[in-house]
Coordinates of C-alpha atoms in Angstrom, one line a residue:
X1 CA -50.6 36.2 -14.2
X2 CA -47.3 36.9 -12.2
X3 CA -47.1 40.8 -13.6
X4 CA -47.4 42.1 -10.1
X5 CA -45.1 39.0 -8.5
X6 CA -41.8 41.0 -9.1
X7 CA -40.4 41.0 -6.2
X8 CA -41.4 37.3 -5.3
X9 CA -39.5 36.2 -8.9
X10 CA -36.8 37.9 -7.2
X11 CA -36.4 36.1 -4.4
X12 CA -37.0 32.6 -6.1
X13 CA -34.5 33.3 -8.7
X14 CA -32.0 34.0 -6.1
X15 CA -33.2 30.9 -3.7
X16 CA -32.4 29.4 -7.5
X17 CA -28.9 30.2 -7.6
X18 CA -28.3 29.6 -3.7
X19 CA -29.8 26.2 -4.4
X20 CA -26.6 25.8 -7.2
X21 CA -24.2 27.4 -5.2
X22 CA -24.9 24.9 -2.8
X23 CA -25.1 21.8 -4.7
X24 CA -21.4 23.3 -6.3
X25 CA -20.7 22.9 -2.8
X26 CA -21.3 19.2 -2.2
X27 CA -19.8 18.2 -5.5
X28 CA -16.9 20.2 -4.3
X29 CA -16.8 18.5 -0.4
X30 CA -17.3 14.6 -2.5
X31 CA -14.5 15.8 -4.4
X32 CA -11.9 16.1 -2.3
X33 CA -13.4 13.1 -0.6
X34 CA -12.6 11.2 -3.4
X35 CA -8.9 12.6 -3.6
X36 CA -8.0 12.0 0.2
X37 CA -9.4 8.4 -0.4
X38 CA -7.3 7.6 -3.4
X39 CA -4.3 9.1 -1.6
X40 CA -5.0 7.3 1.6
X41 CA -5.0 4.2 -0.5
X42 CA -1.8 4.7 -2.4
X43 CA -0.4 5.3 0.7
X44 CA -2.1 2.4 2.3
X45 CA -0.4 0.2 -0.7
X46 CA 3.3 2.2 -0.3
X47 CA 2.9 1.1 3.6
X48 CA 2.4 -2.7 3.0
X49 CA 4.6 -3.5 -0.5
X50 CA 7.4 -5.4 0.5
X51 CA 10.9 -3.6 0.4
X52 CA 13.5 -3.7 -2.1
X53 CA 15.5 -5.8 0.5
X54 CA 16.6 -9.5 1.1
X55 CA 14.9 -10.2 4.1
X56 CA 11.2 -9.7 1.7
X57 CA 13.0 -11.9 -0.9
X58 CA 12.2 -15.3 1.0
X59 CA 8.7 -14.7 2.4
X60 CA 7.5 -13.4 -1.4
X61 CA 7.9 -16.8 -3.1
X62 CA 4.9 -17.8 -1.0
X63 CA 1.9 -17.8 -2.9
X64 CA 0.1 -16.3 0.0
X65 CA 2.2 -13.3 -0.2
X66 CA 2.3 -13.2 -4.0
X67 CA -1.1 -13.3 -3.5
X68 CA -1.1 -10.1 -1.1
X69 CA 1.4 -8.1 -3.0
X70 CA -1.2 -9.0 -6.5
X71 CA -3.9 -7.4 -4.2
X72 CA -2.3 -4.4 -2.7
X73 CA -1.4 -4.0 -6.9
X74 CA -5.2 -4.3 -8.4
X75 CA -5.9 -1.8 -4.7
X76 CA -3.3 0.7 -6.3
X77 CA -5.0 0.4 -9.7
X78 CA -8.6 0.8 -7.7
X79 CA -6.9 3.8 -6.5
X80 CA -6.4 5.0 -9.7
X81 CA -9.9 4.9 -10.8
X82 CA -10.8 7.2 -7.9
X83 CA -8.6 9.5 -8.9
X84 CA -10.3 9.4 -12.5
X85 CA -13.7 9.4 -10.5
X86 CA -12.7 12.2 -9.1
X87 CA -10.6 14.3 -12.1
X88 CA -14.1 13.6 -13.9
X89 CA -15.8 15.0 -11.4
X90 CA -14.0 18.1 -11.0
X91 CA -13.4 18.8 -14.6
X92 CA -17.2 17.6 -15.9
X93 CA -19.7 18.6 -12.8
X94 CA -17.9 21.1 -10.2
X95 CA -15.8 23.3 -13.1
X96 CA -19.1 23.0 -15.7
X97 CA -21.4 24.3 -12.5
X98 CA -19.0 27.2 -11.3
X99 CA -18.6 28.3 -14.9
X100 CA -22.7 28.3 -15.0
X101 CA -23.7 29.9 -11.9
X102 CA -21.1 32.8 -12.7
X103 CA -23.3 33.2 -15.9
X104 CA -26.2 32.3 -14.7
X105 CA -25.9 35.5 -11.4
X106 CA -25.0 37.7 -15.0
X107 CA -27.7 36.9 -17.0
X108 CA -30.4 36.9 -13.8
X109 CA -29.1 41.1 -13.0
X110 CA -29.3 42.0 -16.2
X111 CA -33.2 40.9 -16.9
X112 CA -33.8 42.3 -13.4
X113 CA -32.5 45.9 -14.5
X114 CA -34.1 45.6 -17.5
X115 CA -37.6 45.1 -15.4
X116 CA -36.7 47.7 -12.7
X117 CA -35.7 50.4 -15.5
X118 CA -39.5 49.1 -16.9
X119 CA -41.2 49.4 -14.0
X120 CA -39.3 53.1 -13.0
X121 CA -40.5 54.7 -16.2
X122 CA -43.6 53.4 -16.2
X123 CA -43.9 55.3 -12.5
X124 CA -42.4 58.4 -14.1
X125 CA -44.7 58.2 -16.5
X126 CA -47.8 57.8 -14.0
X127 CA -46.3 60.5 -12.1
X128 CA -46.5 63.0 -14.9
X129 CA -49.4 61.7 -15.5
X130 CA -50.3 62.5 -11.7
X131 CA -49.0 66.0 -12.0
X132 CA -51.4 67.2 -15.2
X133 CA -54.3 65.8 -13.8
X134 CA -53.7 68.0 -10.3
X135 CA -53.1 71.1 -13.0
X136 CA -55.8 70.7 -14.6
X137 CA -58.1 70.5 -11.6
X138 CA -56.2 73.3 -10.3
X139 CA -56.9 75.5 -13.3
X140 CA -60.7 74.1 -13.5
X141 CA -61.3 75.8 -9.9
X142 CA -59.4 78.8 -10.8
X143 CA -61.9 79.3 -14.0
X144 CA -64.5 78.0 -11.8
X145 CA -63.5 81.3 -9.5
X146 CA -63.1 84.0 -12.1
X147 CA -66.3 82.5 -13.3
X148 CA -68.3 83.1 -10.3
X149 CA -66.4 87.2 -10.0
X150 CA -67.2 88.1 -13.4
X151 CA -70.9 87.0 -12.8
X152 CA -70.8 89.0 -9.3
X153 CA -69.6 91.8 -11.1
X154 CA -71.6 91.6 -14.0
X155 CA -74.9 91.3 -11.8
X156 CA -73.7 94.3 -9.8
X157 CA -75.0 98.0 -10.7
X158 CA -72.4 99.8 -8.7
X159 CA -69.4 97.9 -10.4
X160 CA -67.3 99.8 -13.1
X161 CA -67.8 99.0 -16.5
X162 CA -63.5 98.4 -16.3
X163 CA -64.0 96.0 -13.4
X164 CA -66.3 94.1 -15.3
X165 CA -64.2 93.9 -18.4
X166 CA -61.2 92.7 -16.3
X167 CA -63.2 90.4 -14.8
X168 CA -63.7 88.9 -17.9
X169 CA -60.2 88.4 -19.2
X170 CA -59.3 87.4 -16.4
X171 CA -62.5 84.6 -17.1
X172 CA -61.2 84.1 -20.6
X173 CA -57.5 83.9 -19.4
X174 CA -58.4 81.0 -16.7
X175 CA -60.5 79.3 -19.2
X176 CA -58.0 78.9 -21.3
X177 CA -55.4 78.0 -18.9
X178 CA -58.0 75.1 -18.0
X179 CA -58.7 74.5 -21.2
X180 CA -54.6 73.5 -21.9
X181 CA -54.5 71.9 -18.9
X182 CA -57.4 69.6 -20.0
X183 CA -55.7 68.9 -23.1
X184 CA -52.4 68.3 -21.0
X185 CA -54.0 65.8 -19.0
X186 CA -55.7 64.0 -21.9
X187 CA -52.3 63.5 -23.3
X188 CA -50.6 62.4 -20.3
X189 CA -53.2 60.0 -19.8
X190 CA -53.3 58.2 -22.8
X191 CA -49.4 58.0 -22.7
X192 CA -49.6 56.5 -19.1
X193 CA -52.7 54.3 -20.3
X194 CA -50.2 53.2 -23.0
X195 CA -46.9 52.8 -21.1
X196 CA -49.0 51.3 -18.6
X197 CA -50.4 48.4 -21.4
X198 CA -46.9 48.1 -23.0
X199 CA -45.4 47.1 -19.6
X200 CA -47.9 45.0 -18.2
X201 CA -48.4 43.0 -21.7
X202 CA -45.2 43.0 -23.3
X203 CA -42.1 44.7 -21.2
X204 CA -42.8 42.4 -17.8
X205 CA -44.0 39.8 -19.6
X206 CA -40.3 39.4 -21.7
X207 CA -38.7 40.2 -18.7
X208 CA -40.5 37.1 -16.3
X209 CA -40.1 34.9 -20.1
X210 CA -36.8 35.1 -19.9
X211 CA -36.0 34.9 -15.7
X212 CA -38.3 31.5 -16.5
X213 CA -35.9 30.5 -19.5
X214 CA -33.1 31.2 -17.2
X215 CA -34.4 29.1 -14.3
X216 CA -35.4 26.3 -16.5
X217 CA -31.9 26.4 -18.4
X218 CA -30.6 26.4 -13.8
X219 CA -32.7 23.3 -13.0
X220 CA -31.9 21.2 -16.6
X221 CA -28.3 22.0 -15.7
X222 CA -28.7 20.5 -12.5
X223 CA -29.9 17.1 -13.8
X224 CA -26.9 17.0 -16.3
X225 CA -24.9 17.4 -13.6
X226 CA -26.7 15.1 -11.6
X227 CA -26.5 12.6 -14.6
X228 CA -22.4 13.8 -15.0
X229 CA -21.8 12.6 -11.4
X230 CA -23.6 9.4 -12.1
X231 CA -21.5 9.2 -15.0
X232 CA -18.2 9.6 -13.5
X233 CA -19.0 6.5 -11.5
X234 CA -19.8 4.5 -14.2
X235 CA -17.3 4.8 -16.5
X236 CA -14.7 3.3 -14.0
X237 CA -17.0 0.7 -13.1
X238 CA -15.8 -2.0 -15.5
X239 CA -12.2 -1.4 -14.8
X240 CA -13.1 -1.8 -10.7
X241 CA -14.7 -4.9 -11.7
X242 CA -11.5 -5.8 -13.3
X243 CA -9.5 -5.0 -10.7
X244 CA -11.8 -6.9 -7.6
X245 CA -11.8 -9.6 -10.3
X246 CA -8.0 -9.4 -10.1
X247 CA -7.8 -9.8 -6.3
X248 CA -10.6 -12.7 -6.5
X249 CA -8.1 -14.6 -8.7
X250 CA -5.0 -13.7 -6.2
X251 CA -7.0 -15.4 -3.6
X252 CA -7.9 -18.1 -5.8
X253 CA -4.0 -18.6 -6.8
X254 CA -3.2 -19.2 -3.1
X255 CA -1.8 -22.7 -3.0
X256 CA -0.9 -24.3 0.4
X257 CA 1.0 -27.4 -1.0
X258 CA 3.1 -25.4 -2.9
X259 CA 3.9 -23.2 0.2
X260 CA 4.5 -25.9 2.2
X261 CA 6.8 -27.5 -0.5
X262 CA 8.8 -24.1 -0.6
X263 CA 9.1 -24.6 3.2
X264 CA 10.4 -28.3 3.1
X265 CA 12.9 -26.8 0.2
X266 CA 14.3 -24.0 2.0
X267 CA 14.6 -25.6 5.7
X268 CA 16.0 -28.7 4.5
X269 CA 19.4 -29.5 5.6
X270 CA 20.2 -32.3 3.8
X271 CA 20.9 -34.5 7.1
X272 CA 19.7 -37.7 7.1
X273 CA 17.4 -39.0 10.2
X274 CA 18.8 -40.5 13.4
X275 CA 18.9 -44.3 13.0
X276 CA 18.1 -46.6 15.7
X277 CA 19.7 -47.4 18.5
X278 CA 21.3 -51.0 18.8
X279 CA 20.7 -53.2 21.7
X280 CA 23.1 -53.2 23.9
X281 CA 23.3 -56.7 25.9
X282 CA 25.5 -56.0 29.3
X283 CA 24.5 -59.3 31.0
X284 CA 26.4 -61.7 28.9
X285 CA 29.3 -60.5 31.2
X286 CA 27.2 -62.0 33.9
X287 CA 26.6 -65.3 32.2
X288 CA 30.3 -65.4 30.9
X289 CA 31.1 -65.6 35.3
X290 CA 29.0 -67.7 36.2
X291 CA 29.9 -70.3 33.5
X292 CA 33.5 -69.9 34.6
X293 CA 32.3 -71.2 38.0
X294 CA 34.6 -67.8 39.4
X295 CA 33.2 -65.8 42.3
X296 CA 34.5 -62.1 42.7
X297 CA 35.3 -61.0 46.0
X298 CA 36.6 -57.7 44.9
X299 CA 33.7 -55.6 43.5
X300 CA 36.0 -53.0 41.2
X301 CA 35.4 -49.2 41.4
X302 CA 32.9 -48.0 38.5
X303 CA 32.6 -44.4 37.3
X304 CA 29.5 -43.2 38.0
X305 CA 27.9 -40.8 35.6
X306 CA 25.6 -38.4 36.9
X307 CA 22.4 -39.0 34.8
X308 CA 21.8 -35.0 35.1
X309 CA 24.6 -34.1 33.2
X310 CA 24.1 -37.0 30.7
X311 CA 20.6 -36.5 30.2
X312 CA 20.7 -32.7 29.9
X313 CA 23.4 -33.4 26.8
X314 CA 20.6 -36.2 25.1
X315 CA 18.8 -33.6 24.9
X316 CA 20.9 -31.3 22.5
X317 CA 22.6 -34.6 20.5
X318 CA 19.1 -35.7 19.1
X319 CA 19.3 -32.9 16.2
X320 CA 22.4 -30.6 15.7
X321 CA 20.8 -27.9 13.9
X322 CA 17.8 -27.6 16.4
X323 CA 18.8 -23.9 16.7
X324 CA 19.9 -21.5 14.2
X325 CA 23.0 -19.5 14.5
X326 CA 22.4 -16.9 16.3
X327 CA 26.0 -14.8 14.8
X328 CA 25.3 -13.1 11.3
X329 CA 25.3 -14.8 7.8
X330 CA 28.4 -14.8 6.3
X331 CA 29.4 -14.3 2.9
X332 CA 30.6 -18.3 1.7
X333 CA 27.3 -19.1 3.8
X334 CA 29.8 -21.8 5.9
X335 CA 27.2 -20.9 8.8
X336 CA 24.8 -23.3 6.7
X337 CA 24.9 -27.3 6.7
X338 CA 26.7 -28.6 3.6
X339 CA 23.8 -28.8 1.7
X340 CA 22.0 -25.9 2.2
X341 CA 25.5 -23.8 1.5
X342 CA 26.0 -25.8 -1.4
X343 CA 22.0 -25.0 -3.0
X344 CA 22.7 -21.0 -2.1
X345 CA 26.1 -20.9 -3.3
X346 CA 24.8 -22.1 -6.3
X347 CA 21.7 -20.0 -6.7
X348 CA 24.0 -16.7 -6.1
X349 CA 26.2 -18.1 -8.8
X350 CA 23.3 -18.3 -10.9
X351 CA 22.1 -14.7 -10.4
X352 CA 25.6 -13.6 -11.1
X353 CA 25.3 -15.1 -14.3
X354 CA 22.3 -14.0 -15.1
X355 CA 23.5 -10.1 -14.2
X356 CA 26.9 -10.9 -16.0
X357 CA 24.5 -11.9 -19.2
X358 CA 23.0 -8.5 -19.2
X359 CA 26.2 -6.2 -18.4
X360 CA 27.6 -8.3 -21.8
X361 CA 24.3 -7.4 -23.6
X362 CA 24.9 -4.0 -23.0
X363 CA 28.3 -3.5 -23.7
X364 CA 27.5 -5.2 -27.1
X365 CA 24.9 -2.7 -27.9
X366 CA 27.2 0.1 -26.7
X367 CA 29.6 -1.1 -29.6
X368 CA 27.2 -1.1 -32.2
X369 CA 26.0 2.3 -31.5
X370 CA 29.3 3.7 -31.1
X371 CA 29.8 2.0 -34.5
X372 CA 26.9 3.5 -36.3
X373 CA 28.4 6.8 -34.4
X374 CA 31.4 6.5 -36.5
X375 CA 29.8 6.0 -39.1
X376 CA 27.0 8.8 -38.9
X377 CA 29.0 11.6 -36.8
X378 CA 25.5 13.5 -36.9
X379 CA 23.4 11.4 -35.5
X380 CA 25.9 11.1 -32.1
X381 CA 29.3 11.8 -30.4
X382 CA 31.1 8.0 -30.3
X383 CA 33.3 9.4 -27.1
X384 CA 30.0 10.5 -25.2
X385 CA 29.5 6.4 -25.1
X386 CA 33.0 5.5 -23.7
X387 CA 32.2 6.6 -20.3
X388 CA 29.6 3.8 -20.0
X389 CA 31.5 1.6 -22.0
X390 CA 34.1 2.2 -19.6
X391 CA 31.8 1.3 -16.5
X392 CA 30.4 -1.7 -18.2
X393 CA 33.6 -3.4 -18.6
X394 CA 34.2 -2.5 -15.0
X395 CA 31.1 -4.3 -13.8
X396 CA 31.9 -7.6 -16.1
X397 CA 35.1 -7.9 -14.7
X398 CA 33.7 -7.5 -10.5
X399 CA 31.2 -9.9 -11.8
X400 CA 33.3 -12.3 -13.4
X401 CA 36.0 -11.9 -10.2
X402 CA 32.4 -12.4 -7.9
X403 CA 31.1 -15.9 -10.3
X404 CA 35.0 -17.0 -9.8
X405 CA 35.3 -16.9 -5.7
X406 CA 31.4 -18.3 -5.4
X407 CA 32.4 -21.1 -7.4
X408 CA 35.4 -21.7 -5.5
X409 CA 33.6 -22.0 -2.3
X410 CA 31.0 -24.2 -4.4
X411 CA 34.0 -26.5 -5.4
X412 CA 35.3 -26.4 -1.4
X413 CA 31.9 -27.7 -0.3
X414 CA 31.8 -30.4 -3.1
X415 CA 35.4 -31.5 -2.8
X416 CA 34.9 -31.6 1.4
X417 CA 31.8 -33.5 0.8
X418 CA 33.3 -36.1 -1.6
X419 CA 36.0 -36.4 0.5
X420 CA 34.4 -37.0 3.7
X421 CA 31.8 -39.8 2.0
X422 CA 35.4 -41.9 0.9
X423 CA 37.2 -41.3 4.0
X424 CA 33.7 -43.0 5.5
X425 CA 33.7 -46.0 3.2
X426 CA 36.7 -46.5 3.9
X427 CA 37.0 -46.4 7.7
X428 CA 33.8 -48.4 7.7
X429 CA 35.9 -51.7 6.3
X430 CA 38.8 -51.4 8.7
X431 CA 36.6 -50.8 11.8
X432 CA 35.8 -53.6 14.5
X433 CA 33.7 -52.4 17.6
X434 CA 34.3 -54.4 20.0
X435 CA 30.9 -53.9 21.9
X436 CA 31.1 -57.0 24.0
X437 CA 34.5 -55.3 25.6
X438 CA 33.1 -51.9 26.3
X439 CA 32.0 -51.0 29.8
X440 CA 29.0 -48.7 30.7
X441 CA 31.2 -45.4 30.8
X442 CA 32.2 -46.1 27.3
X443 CA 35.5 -47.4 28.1
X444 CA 37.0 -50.9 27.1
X445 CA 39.0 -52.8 29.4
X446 CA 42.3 -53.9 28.3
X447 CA 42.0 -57.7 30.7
X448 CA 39.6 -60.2 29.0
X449 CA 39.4 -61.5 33.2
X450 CA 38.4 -58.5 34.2
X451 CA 35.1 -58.3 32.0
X452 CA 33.6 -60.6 34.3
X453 CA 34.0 -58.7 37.3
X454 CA 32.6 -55.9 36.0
X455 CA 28.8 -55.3 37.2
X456 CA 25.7 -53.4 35.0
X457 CA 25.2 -50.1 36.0
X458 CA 21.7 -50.1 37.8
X459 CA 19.2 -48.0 35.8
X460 CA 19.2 -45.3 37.4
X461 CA 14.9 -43.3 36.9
X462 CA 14.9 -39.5 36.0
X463 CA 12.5 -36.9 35.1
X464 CA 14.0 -37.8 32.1
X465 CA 12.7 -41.0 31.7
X466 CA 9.9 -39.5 30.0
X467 CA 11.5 -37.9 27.1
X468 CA 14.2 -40.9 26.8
X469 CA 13.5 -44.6 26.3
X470 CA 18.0 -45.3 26.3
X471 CA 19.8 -43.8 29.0
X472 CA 23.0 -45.7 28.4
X473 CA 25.8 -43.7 26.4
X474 CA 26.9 -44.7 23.5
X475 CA 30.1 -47.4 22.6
X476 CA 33.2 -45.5 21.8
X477 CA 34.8 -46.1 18.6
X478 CA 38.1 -44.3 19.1
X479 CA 39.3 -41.2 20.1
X480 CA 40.5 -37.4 18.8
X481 CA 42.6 -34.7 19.8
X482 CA 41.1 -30.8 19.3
X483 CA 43.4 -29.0 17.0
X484 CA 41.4 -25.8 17.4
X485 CA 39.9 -24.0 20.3
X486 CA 35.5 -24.4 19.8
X487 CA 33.4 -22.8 21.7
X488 CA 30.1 -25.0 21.0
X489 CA 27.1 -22.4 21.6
X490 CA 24.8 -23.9 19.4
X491 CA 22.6 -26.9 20.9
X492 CA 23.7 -30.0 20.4
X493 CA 27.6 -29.0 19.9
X494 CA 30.0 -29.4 22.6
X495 CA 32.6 -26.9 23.8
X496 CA 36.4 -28.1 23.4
X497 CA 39.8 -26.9 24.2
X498 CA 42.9 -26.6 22.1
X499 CA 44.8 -30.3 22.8
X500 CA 41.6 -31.7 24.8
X501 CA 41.3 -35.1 24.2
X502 CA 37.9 -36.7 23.6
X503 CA 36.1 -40.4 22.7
X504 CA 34.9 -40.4 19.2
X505 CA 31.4 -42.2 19.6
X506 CA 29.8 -41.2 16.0
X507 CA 31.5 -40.5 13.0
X508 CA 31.4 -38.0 10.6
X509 CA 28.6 -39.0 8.2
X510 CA 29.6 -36.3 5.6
X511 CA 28.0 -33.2 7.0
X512 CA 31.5 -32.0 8.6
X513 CA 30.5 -32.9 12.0
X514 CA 31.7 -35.4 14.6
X515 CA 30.1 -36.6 17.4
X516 CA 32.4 -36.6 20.7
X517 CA 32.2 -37.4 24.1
X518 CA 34.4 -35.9 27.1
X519 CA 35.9 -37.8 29.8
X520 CA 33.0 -36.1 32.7
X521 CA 30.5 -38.0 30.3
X522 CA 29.3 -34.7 28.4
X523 CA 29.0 -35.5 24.6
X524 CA 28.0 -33.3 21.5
X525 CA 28.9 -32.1 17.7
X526 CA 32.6 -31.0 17.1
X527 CA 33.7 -29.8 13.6
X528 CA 35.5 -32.8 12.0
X529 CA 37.7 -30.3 10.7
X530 CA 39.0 -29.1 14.3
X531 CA 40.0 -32.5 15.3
X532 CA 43.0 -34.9 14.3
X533 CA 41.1 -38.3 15.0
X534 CA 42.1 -41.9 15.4
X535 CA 39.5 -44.8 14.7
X536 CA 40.7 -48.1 16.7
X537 CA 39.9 -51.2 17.9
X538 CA 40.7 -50.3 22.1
X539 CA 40.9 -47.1 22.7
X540 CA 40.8 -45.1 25.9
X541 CA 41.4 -41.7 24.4
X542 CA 44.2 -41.1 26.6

């Protein structure tokens, strides 16, 4: 039995509710673990979604970034469930436990008064108890003395009859004083013996019933919240499947031929590939002088062209676009090559539509509520609608003004590239090349009897020789004068003055470039539409 273990249910019913207080702890330090790590991830998702901007617009039609972005959503929705895991926690563990222990420390003072006030009376009763009992014995020996002096005085011959008689009441009065103090006791006593038997069986034994009930009621408590925390987790389990589902199936949706398509699409320029170079037979001028049995005494002056300068151009007239722009887009896109301007023009002109579409929608179901407005003055105003009837219309008509200048830049680049294909059809039946006439620098010579005096260049070996299997320029097919000043900083373009007159060794082939070469041998891409040119038989661009 525990009846004298009051003081040690003490302590473990406090070591009880320290043991609570701390678990409220923990729950309270996971929660706000929970809450910084759904925040961090939100913010980890806000760092990485792409930006309402056009630069993200071309890099999010990969599938590897629709991918990502699908990802950093189901992460965000992940997030989410933290924060329920957490809400849960807080509202059905750490508020529940708080609440508890607050009763709990309540209920634990007041069945530890009620023992103390059980145990002090029993004490005051044992002290009264305590008290009688000394009386009594007190009384007993003052009896016991007046006993003894009445006998003395009784037995002795020379004491006073009076003496004697006093000495008896005094007897009689201490015997009765012990007598009632006897009785006193007795009665003390059996209260004590019963206050004693009332604590010990039925006062302490509520009191340590219910400081049990209360620690029991502490540790059940504990395993609900125990099973509540568990719980929490749970419940968001299926929906965190869900969601690592989600991002296994954005992975799975990655596709690298379509990525590689949207590549080929959106680099594309719409130029067709170099075509071979022809063969180029210089020694029939040899055979022709020889066969005319004419020796030449006089070796003529040939231009020499320093391979340097006319290798370090070959390099740039391979590919015109082999660099982008560097200067910023502009709005008709007539940085692009025809093709590529003509596809973006017509997507923007598409979109425009498409917003157009929706202004008209809403303007049509501003009408009809303005309509039933009229008609049903209490269910609205009609004039609080013309404001943004009003602003509708306004953004119809920019967008219809917008749709109208794209397409006429769309009809520029169709009409230009229509144009230039005809104007090549029909250059191409009127021109003869006379390649047999042409000398090494590109020129033709105007005397059939000077053709054979005219000597092959020697090949002349490079650090180029590499990276080039034709050295030899190529045959000029007229010539053009710049109308416009070009300054040619792209690769593969070639700088011209206003009035400079050039060889025309490539024509236009419906892109809006020529291909040029100056008289210092230096040759690259001028703007067909900067030139004034002349396609003839012998030219010497002069």
């Amino acid at each position: 039995m525990l009846q004298d273990q009051f003081d040690n249910l003490e302590k473990h019913t406090q070591w009880g509710l320290d043991f609570l207080d701390k678990y409220a702890k923990f729950v309270k330090e996971r929660l706000e673990i929970e809450q910084n790590y759904a925040k961090q991830l939100r913010n980890l998702v806000k760092k990485f979604c792409p930006k309402r901007s056009s630069k993200e617009e071309e890099p999010s039609r990969f599938t590897s970034c629709m991918a990502f972005y699908n990802i950093l959503n189901e992460l965000n929705d992940y997030a989410g469930q933290r924060e329920v895991v957490a809400e849960e926690i807080g509202h059905r563990v750490y508020a529940e436990i708080m609440k508890y222990s607050y009763e709990l420390k309540a209920e634990r003072k007041s069945h530890l008064q009620e023992g103390r006030r059980a145990q002090q009376y029993l004490d005051i009763c044992l002290k009264q108890m305590d008290s009688s009992k000394k009386k009594f014995e007190r009384e007993c020996r003052e009896a016991e003395k007046a006993q003894q002096t009445f006998e003395r005085l009784d037995n002795d011959t020379n004491a006073t009859k009076s003496d004697v008689e006093k000495a008896k009441q005094q007897l009689n009065l201490r015997t009765h004083m012990a007598d009632e103090s006897k009785n006193e006791y007795a009665a003390q006593l059996q209260n004590y013996n019963a206050e004693q038997h009332k604590h010990f069986y039925i006062v302490i034994p509520q009191v340590y019933k219910h400081l049990q009930e209360m620690d029991e009621r502490r540790t059940v408590k504990l395993s609900e919240c125990y099973k509540g925390f568990a719980d929490a987790e749970r419940k968001v389990i299926p929906i965190i499947s869900k969601c690592l589902e989600g991002m296994v199936q954005a992975a799975k949706s990655v596709d690298e031929r379509r990525d590689s398509q949207i590549v080929v699409d959106c680099f594309k320029s719409g130029f067709e590939p170099p075509g071979d170079f022809p063969f180029e037979d210089y020694s029939q001028h040899i055979y022709r002088t020889v066969s005319d049995g004419t020796i030449s005494t006089t070796k003529p002056e040939v231009t020499r062209i320093d391979p340097k300068i006319t290798m370090g151009k070959a390099k740039g007239k391979l590919w015109l676009f082999g660099k982008k722009p560097k200067g910023p887009a502009l709005e008709d896109f007539s940085h692009l090559p025809p093709e590529q301007r003509r596809k973006k023009l017509q997507q923007r002109i598409d979109e425009l539509n498409r917003e157009l579409q929706k202004e008209i929608d809403q303007k049509e179901a501003l009408n009809k509520m303005k309509d039933v407005y009229e008609k049903s003055p209490q269910m609205g105003d009609p004039s609080s609608l013309q404001p943004k009837i009003a602003e509708t219309m306004s953004n119809i008509e920019k967008l219809r003004m917008e749709i109208q200048k794209n397409e006429a830049w769309l009809s520029e680049v169709e009409g230009k590239v229509a144009q230039r294909s005809e104007r090549r059809h029909s250059t191409e039946a009127n021109h003869l090349v006379a390649q047999g006439r042409e000398s090494p620098e590109g020129s033709y010579t105007e005397d059939a009897n000077q053709e054979g005096r005219i000597q092959p260049q020697p090949s002349i070996h490079t650090e180029f020789d590499d990276e080039f299997d034709d050295d030899d320029p190529l045959p000029a097919i007229g010539h053009c004068k710049a109308i416009y000043p070009f300054d040619g900083n792209n690769e593969g373009t070639l700088a011209m003055k206003e009035g400079e007159v050039m060889y025309i060794i490539e024509e236009d082939k419906g892109d809006g470039w020529t291909r040029a070469r100056k008289q210092n041998g230096e040759e690259g891409y001028v703007p067909t539409s900067y030139i004034d040119v002349t396609l003839e038989k012998n030219s010497k661009g002069s």
